[in-house]
PDB file of C-alpha atoms in Angstrom:
ATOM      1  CA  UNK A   1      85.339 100.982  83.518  1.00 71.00           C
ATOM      2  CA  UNK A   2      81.945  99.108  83.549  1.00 79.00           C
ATOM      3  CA  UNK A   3      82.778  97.170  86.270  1.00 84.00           C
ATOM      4  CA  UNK A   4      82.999 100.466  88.295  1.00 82.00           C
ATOM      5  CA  UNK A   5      79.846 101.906  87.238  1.00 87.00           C
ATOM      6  CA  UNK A   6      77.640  98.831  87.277  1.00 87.00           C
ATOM      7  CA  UNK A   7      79.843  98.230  91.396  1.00 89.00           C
ATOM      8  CA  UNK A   8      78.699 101.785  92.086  1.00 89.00           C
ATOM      9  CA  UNK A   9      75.051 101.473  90.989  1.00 88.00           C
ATOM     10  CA  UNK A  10      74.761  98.432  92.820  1.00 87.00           C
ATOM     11  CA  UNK A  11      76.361  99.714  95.619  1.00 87.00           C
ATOM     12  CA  UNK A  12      73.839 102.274  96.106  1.00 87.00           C
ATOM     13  CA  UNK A  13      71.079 100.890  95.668  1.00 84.00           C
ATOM     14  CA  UNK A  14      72.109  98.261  98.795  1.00 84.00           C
ATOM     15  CA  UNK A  15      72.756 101.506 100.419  1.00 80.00           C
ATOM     16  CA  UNK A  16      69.377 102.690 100.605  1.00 78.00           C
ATOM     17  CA  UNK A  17      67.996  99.217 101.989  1.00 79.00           C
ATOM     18  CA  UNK A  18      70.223  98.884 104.642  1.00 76.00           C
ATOM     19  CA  UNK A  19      68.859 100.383 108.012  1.00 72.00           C
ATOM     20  CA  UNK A  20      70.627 103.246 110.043  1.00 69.00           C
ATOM     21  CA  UNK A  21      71.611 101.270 113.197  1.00 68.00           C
ATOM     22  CA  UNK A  22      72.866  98.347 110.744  1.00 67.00           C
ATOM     23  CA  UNK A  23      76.689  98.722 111.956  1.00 67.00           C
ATOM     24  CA  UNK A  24      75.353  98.894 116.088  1.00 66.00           C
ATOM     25  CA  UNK A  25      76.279 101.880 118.008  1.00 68.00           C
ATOM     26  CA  UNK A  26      79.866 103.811 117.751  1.00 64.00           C
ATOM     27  CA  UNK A  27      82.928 102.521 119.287  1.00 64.00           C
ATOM     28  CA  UNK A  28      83.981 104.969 121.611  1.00 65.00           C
ATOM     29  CA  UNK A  29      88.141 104.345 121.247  1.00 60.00           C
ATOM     30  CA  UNK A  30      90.335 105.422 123.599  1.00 57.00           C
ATOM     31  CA  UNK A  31      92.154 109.137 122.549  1.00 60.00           C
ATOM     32  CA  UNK A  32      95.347 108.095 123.461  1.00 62.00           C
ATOM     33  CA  UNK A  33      96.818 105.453 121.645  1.00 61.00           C
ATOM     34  CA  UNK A  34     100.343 105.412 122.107  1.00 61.00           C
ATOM     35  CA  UNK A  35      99.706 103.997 125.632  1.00 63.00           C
ATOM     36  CA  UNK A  36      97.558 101.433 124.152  1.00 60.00           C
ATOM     37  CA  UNK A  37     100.174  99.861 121.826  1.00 63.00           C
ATOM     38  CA  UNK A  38     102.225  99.943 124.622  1.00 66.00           C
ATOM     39  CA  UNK A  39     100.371  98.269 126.699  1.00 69.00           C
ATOM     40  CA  UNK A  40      99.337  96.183 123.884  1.00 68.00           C
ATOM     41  CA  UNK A  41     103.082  95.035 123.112  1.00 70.00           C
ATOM     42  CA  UNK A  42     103.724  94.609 126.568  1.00 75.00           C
ATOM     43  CA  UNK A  43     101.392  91.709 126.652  1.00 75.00           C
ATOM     44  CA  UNK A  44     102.331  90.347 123.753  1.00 74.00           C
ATOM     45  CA  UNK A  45     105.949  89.950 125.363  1.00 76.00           C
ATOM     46  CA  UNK A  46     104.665  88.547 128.171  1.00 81.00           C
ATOM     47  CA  UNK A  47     103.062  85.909 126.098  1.00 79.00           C
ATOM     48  CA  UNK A  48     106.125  85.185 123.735  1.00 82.00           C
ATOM     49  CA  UNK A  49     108.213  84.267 127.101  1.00 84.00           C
ATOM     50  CA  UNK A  50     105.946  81.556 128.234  1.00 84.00           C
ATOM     51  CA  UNK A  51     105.852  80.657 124.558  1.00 86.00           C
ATOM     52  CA  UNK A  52     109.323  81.342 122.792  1.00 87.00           C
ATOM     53  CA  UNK A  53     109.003  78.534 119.917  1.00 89.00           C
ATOM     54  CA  UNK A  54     105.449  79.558 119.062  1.00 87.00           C
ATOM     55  CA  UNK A  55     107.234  83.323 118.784  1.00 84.00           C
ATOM     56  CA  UNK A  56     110.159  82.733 116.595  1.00 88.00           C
ATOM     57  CA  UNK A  57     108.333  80.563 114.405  1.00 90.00           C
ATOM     58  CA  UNK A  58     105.630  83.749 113.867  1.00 87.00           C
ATOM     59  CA  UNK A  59     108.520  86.042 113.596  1.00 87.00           C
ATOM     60  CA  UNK A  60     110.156  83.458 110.787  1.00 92.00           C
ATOM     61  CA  UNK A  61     106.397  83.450 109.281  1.00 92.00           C
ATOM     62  CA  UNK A  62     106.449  87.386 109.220  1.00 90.00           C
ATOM     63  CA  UNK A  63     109.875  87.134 107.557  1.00 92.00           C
ATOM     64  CA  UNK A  64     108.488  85.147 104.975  1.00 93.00           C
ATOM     65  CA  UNK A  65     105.519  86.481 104.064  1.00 91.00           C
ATOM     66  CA  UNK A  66     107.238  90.313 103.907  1.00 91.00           C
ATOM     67  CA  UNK A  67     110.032  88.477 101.495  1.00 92.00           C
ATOM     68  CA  UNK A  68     107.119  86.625  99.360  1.00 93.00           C
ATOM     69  CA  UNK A  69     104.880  90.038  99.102  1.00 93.00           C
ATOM     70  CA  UNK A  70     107.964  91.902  97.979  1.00 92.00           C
ATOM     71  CA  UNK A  71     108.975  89.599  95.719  1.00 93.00           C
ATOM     72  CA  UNK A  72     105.553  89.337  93.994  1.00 93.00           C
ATOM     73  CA  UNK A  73     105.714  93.441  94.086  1.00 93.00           C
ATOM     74  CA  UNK A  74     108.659  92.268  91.792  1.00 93.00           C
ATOM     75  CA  UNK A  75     107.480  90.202  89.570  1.00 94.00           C
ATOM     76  CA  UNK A  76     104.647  92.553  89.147  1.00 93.00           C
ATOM     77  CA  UNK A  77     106.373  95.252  88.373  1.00 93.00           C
ATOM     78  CA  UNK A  78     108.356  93.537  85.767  1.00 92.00           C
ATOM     79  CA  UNK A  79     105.057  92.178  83.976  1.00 92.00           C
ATOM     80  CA  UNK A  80     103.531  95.417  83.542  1.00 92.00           C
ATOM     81  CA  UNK A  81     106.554  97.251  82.337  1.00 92.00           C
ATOM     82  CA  UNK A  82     107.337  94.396  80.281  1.00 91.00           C
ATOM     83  CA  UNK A  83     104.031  94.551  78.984  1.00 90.00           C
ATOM     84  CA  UNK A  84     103.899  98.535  78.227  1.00 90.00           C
ATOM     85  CA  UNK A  85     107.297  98.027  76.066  1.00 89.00           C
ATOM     86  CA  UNK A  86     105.544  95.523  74.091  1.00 88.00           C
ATOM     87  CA  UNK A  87     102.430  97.533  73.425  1.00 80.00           C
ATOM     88  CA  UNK A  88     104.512 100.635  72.226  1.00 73.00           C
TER      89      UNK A  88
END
């Protein structure tokens, strides 16, 4: 809990140093983005047919990585309810 309060003291005190225009002006974003992943995932298929190894290897990568962040969810999980059963 001291962590937090010593991050949030520190935090705003760098918050009154730090000058308005410090992030640059707003991003004006377009309203509709539906059409914009669209278009964006058109070009991406473009891409992955002059490329198809490149692709599938990302894909496999995805694959991975979703299988290795659900297993660590796991194994997670586990410790901390292992954990609470040993503390009660």
């Amino acid at each position: 809990m001291m962590f937090f309060l010593r991050a949030a003291f520190w935090l705003a005190i760098v918050s009154v140093f730090v000058p308005r225009d410090f992030a640059g002006e707003a991003m004006d974003l377009p309203f509709d983005t539906a059409s914009t992943r669209i278009d964006a995932g058109q070009a991406v298929d473009s891409w992955c047919v002059d490329r198809e190894a490149l692709c599938e290897a990302g894909a496999e990568a995805v694959q991975l990585g979703g299988f290795l962040a659900g297993f660590a969810a796991t194994q997670i999980e586990t410790a901390i309810e292992d954990r609470q059963a040993s503390a009660s």
